[in-house]
Amino acid sequence: MTRLRALVALAALIVAGGLVAVIPATAASAAACSASWQASAVYWGDAQVSHNGRNYRAKWWTQNEAPPGTTGVWEDLGACGGGTTPPTGGTCTYPNWAAGTWYAAGAIVRYTNGSYYIAEHDNPGYDPVVSTWYWEPYTCGGQPPTSPPPTNPGGFVVTEAQFNQMFPGRNSFYTYSGLVAALSAYPAFARTGSATVQRQEAAAFLANVYHETGGLVHVVEQNTANYPHYCDYGQPYGCPAGQAAYYGRGPIQLSWNFNYNAAGNALNLPLLTNPWLVQTDASVAWKTGIWYWMTQNGPGTMTAHNAMVNGAGFGQTIRSINGSIECNGGNPAQVQSRVTRYQQFVGILGVSAGANLYC
């Protein structure tokens, strides 16, 4: 009963105003909201932002990944501003976003998470959270963000955050920096045509890469029984690295001694005598994938690059990689797997998939 009397007395003092100053503030009321997260902004480690009524801290460099994200870059610091979305500086009466509705540049909508977005470019109702090239977060009652669009390393149309979103479980060997470093080998890759075409080509390449490597998980071919088959002794240079040395490696799973020889000559690398470079150097691995994409018809009638920039469509990139093994009804499930991944990736990059998806 002594404890109960003490609590009653404490309550009386609080009512009288005597102990108001010593009552600790709750975590929610004590935390002020940091500056709102902006998609186009670059955030370095320890940067703090607020998003949907919560504060977050960046653990490392990030851009375009809205908190809480999927890569683990954002540390949740808890609710801010009393646990509600901070004031936005005005009252908004903009319409709710609707998928499939045409929006002209400058249109402002309210998304399903309660946040507002402004269309940076005309679009047929792309999702504001996914298609960050078309939509920018908008401060209700204020001015639209004025930050310039992101400039990615090497001028690549895929940001590191988007790359991480595409390949959340990838092998650490396949680095984004290695991919960006490889771009110099073929400057026309994902830089030819309109902004839409450039993004479609990047998505097509990465979708096929995903399929070939199980999501950038496999660096080398998994079926070791195939290894001795990739030596064509009919070539004048033979197989100087050994009969079983030319198995599939890298993002396109480069195989056969004649492909290692051709890629090595094109890239000025000793791949015929040292094919292991493709599994030990990330930049070399990416270069071989881009080399095949840009220069080889494979079993098709055109390079995968030409298929995308000249309007032949994603289906022809499949034909250039695997031909009748998958196309013409050879393996429709494998074709569908590639198409589904391509559709996902163009969605991340904020463009349409285009026509002629199948082969």
mmCIF file of C-alpha atoms in Angstrom:
data_model
loop_
_atom_site.group_PDB
_atom_site.id
_atom_site.type_symbol
_atom_site.label_atom_id
_atom_site.label_comp_id
_atom_site.label_asym_id
_atom_site.label_seq_id
_atom_site.Cartn_x
_atom_site.Cartn_y
_atom_site.Cartn_z
ATOM 1 C CA MET A 1 0.000 0.000 0.000
ATOM 2 C CA THR A 2 2.951 2.310 0.606
ATOM 3 C CA ARG A 3 3.848 2.160 -3.120
ATOM 4 C CA LEU A 4 0.237 2.913 -4.091
ATOM 5 C CA ARG A 5 0.096 5.972 -1.803
ATOM 6 C CA ALA A 6 3.353 7.257 -3.283
ATOM 7 C CA LEU A 7 1.970 6.976 -6.808
ATOM 8 C CA VAL A 8 -1.239 8.788 -5.803
ATOM 9 C CA ALA A 9 0.799 11.592 -4.232
ATOM 10 C CA LEU A 10 2.963 11.822 -7.370
ATOM 11 C CA ALA A 11 -0.127 12.114 -9.546
ATOM 12 C CA ALA A 12 -1.452 14.935 -7.342
ATOM 13 C CA LEU A 13 1.781 16.843 -7.694
ATOM 14 C CA ILE A 14 1.716 16.434 -11.460
ATOM 15 C CA VAL A 15 -1.802 17.845 -11.601
ATOM 16 C CA ALA A 16 -0.678 20.758 -9.448
ATOM 17 C CA GLY A 17 2.149 21.434 -11.907
ATOM 18 C CA GLY A 18 4.913 20.663 -9.427
ATOM 19 C CA LEU A 19 6.630 17.832 -11.302
ATOM 20 C CA VAL A 20 5.876 18.580 -14.935
ATOM 21 C CA ALA A 21 9.474 19.570 -15.639
ATOM 22 C CA VAL A 22 10.945 16.245 -14.533
ATOM 23 C CA ILE A 23 8.715 13.962 -16.615
ATOM 24 C CA PRO A 24 10.958 12.640 -19.417
ATOM 25 C CA ALA A 25 9.850 13.267 -22.974
ATOM 26 C CA THR A 26 8.880 10.193 -24.947
ATOM 27 C CA ALA A 27 11.149 9.043 -27.748
ATOM 28 C CA ALA A 28 8.556 9.991 -30.333
ATOM 29 C CA SER A 29 8.096 13.558 -29.080
ATOM 30 C CA ALA A 30 11.825 14.102 -28.522
ATOM 31 C CA ALA A 31 12.870 13.150 -32.077
ATOM 32 C CA ALA A 32 12.649 15.964 -34.598
ATOM 33 C CA CYS A 33 12.253 14.990 -38.229
ATOM 34 C CA SER A 34 15.383 15.350 -40.337
ATOM 35 C CA ALA A 35 15.243 16.796 -43.819
ATOM 36 C CA SER A 36 12.946 14.796 -46.091
ATOM 37 C CA TRP A 37 14.542 12.125 -48.275
ATOM 38 C CA GLN A 38 14.878 13.111 -51.958
ATOM 39 C CA ALA A 39 15.316 10.524 -54.724
ATOM 40 C CA SER A 40 17.784 12.576 -56.749
ATOM 41 C CA ALA A 41 20.016 13.442 -53.795
ATOM 42 C CA VAL A 42 23.257 11.598 -53.046
ATOM 43 C CA TYR A 43 23.619 10.537 -49.406
ATOM 44 C CA TRP A 44 26.944 9.560 -47.866
ATOM 45 C CA GLY A 45 27.500 7.457 -44.766
ATOM 46 C CA ASP A 46 25.930 8.917 -41.568
ATOM 47 C CA ALA A 47 23.592 11.222 -43.504
ATOM 48 C CA GLN A 48 20.187 11.449 -41.808
ATOM 49 C CA VAL A 49 16.812 11.893 -43.515
ATOM 50 C CA SER A 50 13.143 11.488 -42.694
ATOM 51 C CA HIS A 51 10.621 9.537 -44.741
ATOM 52 C CA ASN A 52 6.979 8.752 -43.973
ATOM 53 C CA GLY A 53 7.282 10.000 -40.390
ATOM 54 C CA ARG A 54 10.482 8.141 -39.472
ATOM 55 C CA ASN A 55 14.158 9.132 -39.308
ATOM 56 C CA TYR A 56 16.824 7.072 -41.061
ATOM 57 C CA ARG A 57 20.636 7.093 -41.180
ATOM 58 C CA ALA A 58 22.625 6.061 -44.269
ATOM 59 C CA LYS A 59 25.252 3.395 -43.507
ATOM 60 C CA TRP A 60 27.083 4.034 -46.778
ATOM 61 C CA TRP A 61 26.705 5.916 -50.086
ATOM 62 C CA THR A 62 23.248 5.657 -51.596
ATOM 63 C CA GLN A 63 21.008 7.288 -54.150
ATOM 64 C CA ASN A 64 17.446 6.642 -55.343
ATOM 65 C CA GLU A 65 16.683 3.997 -52.691
ATOM 66 C CA ALA A 66 13.797 5.202 -50.541
ATOM 67 C CA PRO A 67 14.016 4.339 -46.823
ATOM 68 C CA PRO A 68 13.690 1.744 -45.422
ATOM 69 C CA GLY A 69 14.928 0.223 -48.692
ATOM 70 C CA THR A 70 15.871 -3.362 -49.512
ATOM 71 C CA THR A 71 19.680 -3.379 -49.424
ATOM 72 C CA GLY A 72 20.208 -2.590 -45.738
ATOM 73 C CA VAL A 73 21.730 0.818 -46.445
ATOM 74 C CA TRP A 74 19.194 2.644 -44.236
ATOM 75 C CA GLU A 75 19.195 2.318 -40.447
ATOM 76 C CA ASP A 76 15.774 3.025 -38.943
ATOM 77 C CA LEU A 77 16.166 5.590 -36.130
ATOM 78 C CA GLY A 78 12.509 5.498 -35.132
ATOM 79 C CA ALA A 79 9.463 7.699 -35.445
ATOM 80 C CA CYS A 80 9.896 11.450 -35.570
ATOM 81 C CA GLY A 81 7.641 14.436 -35.011
ATOM 82 C CA GLY A 82 5.381 12.523 -32.662
ATOM 83 C CA GLY A 83 5.233 9.521 -34.986
ATOM 84 C CA THR A 84 3.338 11.257 -37.776
ATOM 85 C CA THR A 85 4.450 12.505 -41.142
ATOM 86 C CA PRO A 86 6.037 15.952 -40.646
ATOM 87 C CA PRO A 87 4.160 19.001 -41.860
ATOM 88 C CA THR A 88 4.673 19.633 -45.549
ATOM 89 C CA GLY A 89 4.143 23.379 -45.581
ATOM 90 C CA GLY A 90 0.648 23.489 -47.026
ATOM 91 C CA THR A 91 -2.590 21.656 -47.722
ATOM 92 C CA CYS A 92 -2.633 19.406 -50.777
ATOM 93 C CA THR A 93 -5.730 18.608 -52.814
ATOM 94 C CA TYR A 94 -3.977 16.723 -55.617
ATOM 95 C CA PRO A 95 -5.624 13.553 -56.978
ATOM 96 C CA ASN A 96 -4.612 10.038 -56.018
ATOM 97 C CA TRP A 97 -2.193 8.348 -58.370
ATOM 98 C CA ALA A 98 -3.833 5.750 -60.648
ATOM 99 C CA ALA A 99 -1.883 3.133 -62.590
ATOM 100 C CA GLY A 100 -2.449 3.357 -66.332
ATOM 101 C CA THR A 101 -3.477 7.014 -66.271
ATOM 102 C CA TRP A 102 -1.544 9.339 -68.576
ATOM 103 C CA TYR A 103 0.405 12.002 -66.668
ATOM 104 C CA ALA A 104 2.078 14.962 -68.339
ATOM 105 C CA ALA A 105 5.287 16.439 -66.961
ATOM 106 C CA GLY A 106 4.428 18.648 -63.989
ATOM 107 C CA ALA A 107 1.425 16.608 -62.827
ATOM 108 C CA ILE A 108 1.276 16.118 -59.046
ATOM 109 C CA VAL A 109 -0.328 13.073 -57.427
ATOM 110 C CA ARG A 110 -0.848 11.566 -54.003
ATOM 111 C CA TYR A 111 0.633 8.065 -53.793
ATOM 112 C CA THR A 112 -0.745 5.168 -51.727
ATOM 113 C CA ASN A 113 1.834 5.798 -48.970
ATOM 114 C CA GLY A 114 0.405 9.297 -48.437
ATOM 115 C CA SER A 115 3.365 11.082 -50.041
ATOM 116 C CA TYR A 116 3.159 13.382 -53.059
ATOM 117 C CA TYR A 117 5.087 13.098 -56.317
ATOM 118 C CA ILE A 118 5.560 15.336 -59.342
ATOM 119 C CA ALA A 119 6.034 13.946 -62.864
ATOM 120 C CA GLU A 120 9.407 14.935 -64.288
ATOM 121 C CA HIS A 121 8.544 13.439 -67.684
ATOM 122 C CA ASP A 122 5.356 12.410 -69.494
ATOM 123 C CA ASN A 123 4.426 8.840 -68.607
ATOM 124 C CA PRO A 124 1.483 6.407 -68.904
ATOM 125 C CA GLY A 125 0.987 5.940 -65.170
ATOM 126 C CA TYR A 126 4.276 4.406 -64.046
ATOM 127 C CA ASP A 127 4.569 3.717 -60.324
ATOM 128 C CA PRO A 128 6.139 6.808 -58.630
ATOM 129 C CA VAL A 129 8.112 4.670 -56.160
ATOM 130 C CA VAL A 130 9.556 2.378 -58.842
ATOM 131 C CA SER A 131 9.959 4.756 -61.787
ATOM 132 C CA THR A 132 12.143 7.363 -60.151
ATOM 133 C CA TRP A 133 13.276 8.735 -63.518
ATOM 134 C CA TYR A 134 9.685 9.794 -64.246
ATOM 135 C CA TRP A 135 8.650 10.903 -60.751
ATOM 136 C CA GLU A 136 10.229 13.029 -58.056
ATOM 137 C CA PRO A 137 9.044 13.442 -54.436
ATOM 138 C CA TYR A 138 7.076 16.667 -54.030
ATOM 139 C CA THR A 139 6.851 18.863 -50.918
ATOM 140 C CA CYS A 140 3.175 19.601 -50.523
ATOM 141 C CA GLY A 141 2.446 23.344 -50.649
ATOM 142 C CA GLY A 142 6.025 24.163 -51.661
ATOM 143 C CA GLN A 143 8.049 24.145 -54.834
ATOM 144 C CA PRO A 144 9.021 20.978 -56.711
ATOM 145 C CA PRO A 145 12.567 19.757 -56.035
ATOM 146 C CA THR A 146 15.207 21.522 -58.069
ATOM 147 C CA SER A 147 18.028 19.002 -57.664
ATOM 148 C CA PRO A 148 19.527 17.965 -61.014
ATOM 149 C CA PRO A 149 18.979 14.388 -62.197
ATOM 150 C CA PRO A 150 21.580 11.955 -60.868
ATOM 151 C CA THR A 151 24.875 11.592 -62.699
ATOM 152 C CA ASN A 152 25.953 7.984 -62.404
ATOM 153 C CA PRO A 153 29.520 6.681 -62.606
ATOM 154 C CA GLY A 154 30.599 6.220 -66.192
ATOM 155 C CA GLY A 155 27.366 7.810 -67.407
ATOM 156 C CA PHE A 156 25.578 4.459 -66.959
ATOM 157 C CA VAL A 157 21.776 4.636 -67.020
ATOM 158 C CA VAL A 158 21.486 2.175 -64.115
ATOM 159 C CA THR A 159 22.301 3.548 -60.667
ATOM 160 C CA GLU A 160 24.011 1.451 -58.035
ATOM 161 C CA ALA A 161 20.803 1.402 -56.001
ATOM 162 C CA GLN A 162 18.867 0.076 -59.008
ATOM 163 C CA PHE A 163 21.597 -2.495 -59.674
ATOM 164 C CA ASN A 164 21.350 -3.661 -56.065
ATOM 165 C CA GLN A 165 17.578 -3.868 -56.410
ATOM 166 C CA MET A 166 17.936 -6.042 -59.519
ATOM 167 C CA PHE A 167 20.477 -8.396 -57.952
ATOM 168 C CA PRO A 168 19.833 -8.503 -54.190
ATOM 169 C CA GLY A 169 21.493 -11.896 -53.733
ATOM 170 C CA ARG A 170 24.400 -11.566 -56.146
ATOM 171 C CA ASN A 171 27.868 -12.993 -55.657
ATOM 172 C CA SER A 172 30.184 -10.318 -54.257
ATOM 173 C CA PHE A 173 32.463 -10.902 -57.266
ATOM 174 C CA TYR A 174 30.023 -9.098 -59.560
ATOM 175 C CA THR A 175 30.587 -5.539 -58.394
ATOM 176 C CA TYR A 176 28.826 -2.459 -59.710
ATOM 177 C CA SER A 177 32.201 -0.708 -59.916
ATOM 178 C CA GLY A 178 33.501 -3.542 -62.109
ATOM 179 C CA LEU A 179 30.543 -3.115 -64.440
ATOM 180 C CA VAL A 180 31.047 0.649 -64.675
ATOM 181 C CA ALA A 181 34.781 0.163 -65.337
ATOM 182 C CA ALA A 182 33.946 -2.210 -68.199
ATOM 183 C CA LEU A 183 31.780 0.339 -70.011
ATOM 184 C CA SER A 184 34.810 2.060 -71.542
ATOM 185 C CA ALA A 185 35.445 -1.000 -73.728
ATOM 186 C CA TYR A 186 32.261 -0.306 -75.740
ATOM 187 C CA PRO A 187 31.063 3.303 -75.312
ATOM 188 C CA ALA A 188 27.964 2.687 -77.475
ATOM 189 C CA PHE A 189 26.583 0.164 -74.992
ATOM 190 C CA ALA A 190 23.427 1.581 -73.332
ATOM 191 C CA ARG A 191 24.296 5.029 -74.741
ATOM 192 C CA THR A 192 22.763 4.702 -78.209
ATOM 193 C CA GLY A 193 19.397 6.184 -79.144
ATOM 194 C CA SER A 194 16.852 7.876 -76.915
ATOM 195 C CA ALA A 195 16.866 7.765 -73.128
ATOM 196 C CA THR A 196 14.160 5.092 -73.321
ATOM 197 C CA VAL A 197 16.167 2.920 -75.719
ATOM 198 C CA GLN A 198 19.282 3.247 -73.574
ATOM 199 C CA ARG A 199 17.394 2.026 -70.510
ATOM 200 C CA GLN A 200 15.739 -0.765 -72.471
ATOM 201 C CA GLU A 201 19.121 -1.994 -73.674
ATOM 202 C CA ALA A 202 20.604 -1.912 -70.182
ATOM 203 C CA ALA A 203 17.570 -3.792 -68.838
ATOM 204 C CA ALA A 204 17.789 -6.359 -71.648
ATOM 205 C CA PHE A 205 21.476 -7.021 -71.035
ATOM 206 C CA LEU A 206 21.035 -7.330 -67.286
ATOM 207 C CA ALA A 207 17.944 -9.530 -67.636
ATOM 208 C CA ASN A 208 19.839 -11.989 -69.820
ATOM 209 C CA VAL A 209 22.777 -11.810 -67.423
ATOM 210 C CA TYR A 210 20.432 -12.604 -64.547
ATOM 211 C CA HIS A 211 19.133 -15.666 -66.367
ATOM 212 C CA GLU A 212 22.571 -16.936 -67.367
ATOM 213 C CA THR A 213 24.019 -16.712 -63.845
ATOM 214 C CA GLY A 214 21.040 -17.357 -61.581
ATOM 215 C CA GLY A 215 20.900 -13.723 -60.498
ATOM 216 C CA LEU A 216 24.671 -13.048 -60.720
ATOM 217 C CA VAL A 217 25.264 -15.897 -58.295
ATOM 218 C CA HIS A 218 27.389 -18.181 -60.487
ATOM 219 C CA VAL A 219 30.786 -16.986 -61.677
ATOM 220 C CA VAL A 220 31.655 -20.259 -63.432
ATOM 221 C CA GLU A 221 29.621 -22.980 -65.123
ATOM 222 C CA GLN A 222 28.253 -25.396 -62.545
ATOM 223 C CA ASN A 223 28.289 -28.591 -64.640
ATOM 224 C CA THR A 224 31.967 -29.558 -64.502
ATOM 225 C CA ALA A 225 31.311 -32.554 -66.745
ATOM 226 C CA ASN A 226 30.973 -30.108 -69.643
ATOM 227 C CA TYR A 227 34.386 -28.537 -69.146
ATOM 228 C CA PRO A 228 36.398 -30.750 -71.571
ATOM 229 C CA HIS A 229 33.826 -30.237 -74.350
ATOM 230 C CA TYR A 230 34.698 -26.584 -74.968
ATOM 231 C CA CYS A 231 38.019 -27.191 -76.702
ATOM 232 C CA ASP A 232 37.885 -27.065 -80.500
ATOM 233 C CA TYR A 233 41.222 -28.457 -81.686
ATOM 234 C CA GLY A 234 40.245 -27.541 -85.231
ATOM 235 C CA GLN A 235 41.336 -23.988 -84.467
ATOM 236 C CA PRO A 236 44.949 -23.223 -85.502
ATOM 237 C CA TYR A 237 45.808 -21.994 -82.004
ATOM 238 C CA GLY A 238 44.346 -25.029 -80.268
ATOM 239 C CA CYS A 239 43.770 -24.940 -76.512
ATOM 240 C CA PRO A 240 47.032 -23.707 -74.963
ATOM 241 C CA ALA A 241 45.509 -23.394 -71.470
ATOM 242 C CA GLY A 242 44.395 -27.049 -71.474
ATOM 243 C CA GLN A 243 41.467 -28.978 -72.855
ATOM 244 C CA ALA A 244 39.225 -28.331 -69.851
ATOM 245 C CA ALA A 245 40.086 -24.636 -69.397
ATOM 246 C CA TYR A 246 37.444 -22.931 -71.555
ATOM 247 C CA TYR A 247 34.278 -23.571 -69.579
ATOM 248 C CA GLY A 248 31.603 -20.914 -69.044
ATOM 249 C CA ARG A 249 32.622 -17.897 -66.988
ATOM 250 C CA GLY A 250 31.318 -14.436 -66.250
ATOM 251 C CA PRO A 251 27.930 -12.747 -66.701
ATOM 252 C CA ILE A 252 27.271 -14.248 -70.168
ATOM 253 C CA GLN A 253 29.112 -17.494 -69.310
ATOM 254 C CA LEU A 254 31.764 -17.111 -72.019
ATOM 255 C CA SER A 255 32.809 -20.573 -73.259
ATOM 256 C CA TRP A 256 34.840 -22.321 -76.018
ATOM 257 C CA ASN A 257 38.440 -21.601 -76.912
ATOM 258 C CA PHE A 258 37.485 -19.661 -80.058
ATOM 259 C CA ASN A 259 35.310 -17.266 -78.035
ATOM 260 C CA TYR A 260 38.068 -16.704 -75.473
ATOM 261 C CA ASN A 261 40.474 -16.047 -78.349
ATOM 262 C CA ALA A 262 38.138 -13.598 -80.096
ATOM 263 C CA ALA A 263 37.227 -11.772 -76.902
ATOM 264 C CA GLY A 264 40.865 -11.570 -75.846
ATOM 265 C CA ASN A 265 41.892 -10.107 -79.198
ATOM 266 C CA ALA A 266 39.072 -7.547 -79.107
ATOM 267 C CA LEU A 267 39.764 -6.509 -75.519
ATOM 268 C CA ASN A 268 43.557 -6.760 -75.735
ATOM 269 C CA LEU A 269 43.621 -9.388 -72.985
ATOM 270 C CA PRO A 270 45.424 -12.777 -72.919
ATOM 271 C CA LEU A 271 42.246 -14.780 -72.491
ATOM 272 C CA LEU A 272 43.296 -17.683 -74.712
ATOM 273 C CA THR A 273 46.285 -18.455 -72.518
ATOM 274 C CA ASN A 274 44.774 -17.206 -69.257
ATOM 275 C CA PRO A 275 40.989 -17.754 -69.380
ATOM 276 C CA TRP A 276 40.918 -17.661 -65.563
ATOM 277 C CA LEU A 277 41.066 -13.860 -65.734
ATOM 278 C CA VAL A 278 37.325 -13.933 -66.425
ATOM 279 C CA GLN A 279 36.635 -15.477 -63.020
ATOM 280 C CA THR A 280 39.179 -13.490 -61.001
ATOM 281 C CA ASP A 281 38.791 -9.921 -62.340
ATOM 282 C CA ALA A 282 35.290 -8.426 -62.156
ATOM 283 C CA SER A 283 35.990 -5.773 -64.789
ATOM 284 C CA VAL A 284 37.310 -8.398 -67.222
ATOM 285 C CA ALA A 285 34.254 -10.561 -66.590
ATOM 286 C CA TRP A 286 31.892 -7.686 -67.357
ATOM 287 C CA LYS A 287 33.921 -6.730 -70.443
ATOM 288 C CA THR A 288 33.519 -10.226 -71.916
ATOM 289 C CA GLY A 289 29.768 -10.034 -71.389
ATOM 290 C CA ILE A 290 29.536 -6.643 -73.069
ATOM 291 C CA TRP A 291 31.871 -7.835 -75.853
ATOM 292 C CA TYR A 292 29.510 -10.680 -76.720
ATOM 293 C CA TRP A 293 26.474 -8.398 -76.490
ATOM 294 C CA MET A 294 27.980 -5.745 -78.757
ATOM 295 C CA THR A 295 29.816 -7.796 -81.376
ATOM 296 C CA GLN A 296 28.487 -11.353 -81.665
ATOM 297 C CA ASN A 297 25.425 -12.580 -83.539
ATOM 298 C CA GLY A 298 25.724 -15.988 -81.906
ATOM 299 C CA PRO A 299 23.071 -18.306 -83.358
ATOM 300 C CA GLY A 300 20.950 -15.270 -84.284
ATOM 301 C CA THR A 301 21.071 -12.876 -87.238
ATOM 302 C CA MET A 302 22.120 -9.721 -85.378
ATOM 303 C CA THR A 303 23.945 -8.646 -82.264
ATOM 304 C CA ALA A 304 21.891 -8.188 -79.128
ATOM 305 C CA HIS A 305 22.907 -4.512 -79.149
ATOM 306 C CA ASN A 306 21.510 -4.002 -82.646
ATOM 307 C CA ALA A 307 18.342 -5.858 -81.713
ATOM 308 C CA MET A 308 17.620 -3.340 -78.970
ATOM 309 C CA VAL A 309 18.712 -0.092 -80.641
ATOM 310 C CA ASN A 310 17.160 -0.872 -84.042
ATOM 311 C CA GLY A 311 13.774 -1.955 -82.729
ATOM 312 C CA ALA A 312 13.944 -5.703 -83.347
ATOM 313 C CA GLY A 313 13.039 -6.247 -79.706
ATOM 314 C CA PHE A 314 14.079 -8.228 -76.666
ATOM 315 C CA GLY A 315 13.181 -11.551 -78.279
ATOM 316 C CA GLN A 316 16.056 -11.210 -80.722
ATOM 317 C CA THR A 317 18.549 -10.832 -77.871
ATOM 318 C CA ILE A 318 17.455 -14.277 -76.671
ATOM 319 C CA ARG A 319 17.993 -15.669 -80.167
ATOM 320 C CA SER A 320 21.483 -14.168 -80.317
ATOM 321 C CA ILE A 321 22.397 -15.890 -77.054
ATOM 322 C CA ASN A 322 20.721 -19.304 -77.307
ATOM 323 C CA GLY A 323 19.030 -19.526 -80.710
ATOM 324 C CA SER A 324 16.807 -22.540 -81.372
ATOM 325 C CA ILE A 325 17.736 -24.104 -78.017
ATOM 326 C CA GLU A 326 15.127 -21.737 -76.568
ATOM 327 C CA CYS A 327 13.481 -19.983 -79.523
ATOM 328 C CA ASN A 328 10.907 -21.323 -81.996
ATOM 329 C CA GLY A 329 9.350 -23.373 -79.215
ATOM 330 C CA GLY A 330 12.650 -24.941 -78.157
ATOM 331 C CA ASN A 331 12.183 -24.069 -74.488
ATOM 332 C CA PRO A 332 9.330 -21.620 -73.904
ATOM 333 C CA ALA A 333 9.763 -21.729 -70.121
ATOM 334 C CA GLN A 334 13.332 -20.412 -70.419
ATOM 335 C CA VAL A 335 12.202 -17.699 -72.824
ATOM 336 C CA GLN A 336 9.442 -16.673 -70.421
ATOM 337 C CA SER A 337 11.951 -16.522 -67.569
ATOM 338 C CA ARG A 338 14.075 -14.041 -69.519
ATOM 339 C CA VAL A 339 11.065 -11.975 -70.610
ATOM 340 C CA THR A 340 9.670 -11.773 -67.079
ATOM 341 C CA ARG A 341 13.009 -10.579 -65.746
ATOM 342 C CA TYR A 342 13.290 -7.989 -68.532
ATOM 343 C CA GLN A 343 9.825 -6.662 -67.726
ATOM 344 C CA GLN A 344 10.804 -6.342 -64.087
ATOM 345 C CA PHE A 345 14.017 -4.484 -64.916
ATOM 346 C CA VAL A 346 12.448 -1.967 -67.313
ATOM 347 C CA GLY A 347 9.957 -1.293 -64.538
ATOM 348 C CA ILE A 348 12.795 -0.476 -62.171
ATOM 349 C CA LEU A 349 14.305 1.838 -64.781
ATOM 350 C CA GLY A 350 10.940 3.480 -65.527
ATOM 351 C CA VAL A 351 10.467 2.650 -69.207
ATOM 352 C CA SER A 352 8.186 0.420 -71.253
ATOM 353 C CA ALA A 353 9.317 -3.003 -72.435
ATOM 354 C CA GLY A 354 8.689 -2.296 -76.119
ATOM 355 C CA ALA A 355 7.463 -4.781 -78.720
ATOM 356 C CA ASN A 356 8.641 -8.222 -79.879
ATOM 357 C CA LEU A 357 9.464 -9.671 -76.473
ATOM 358 C CA TYR A 358 9.490 -13.308 -77.593
ATOM 359 C CA CYS A 359 11.471 -15.306 -80.132
#
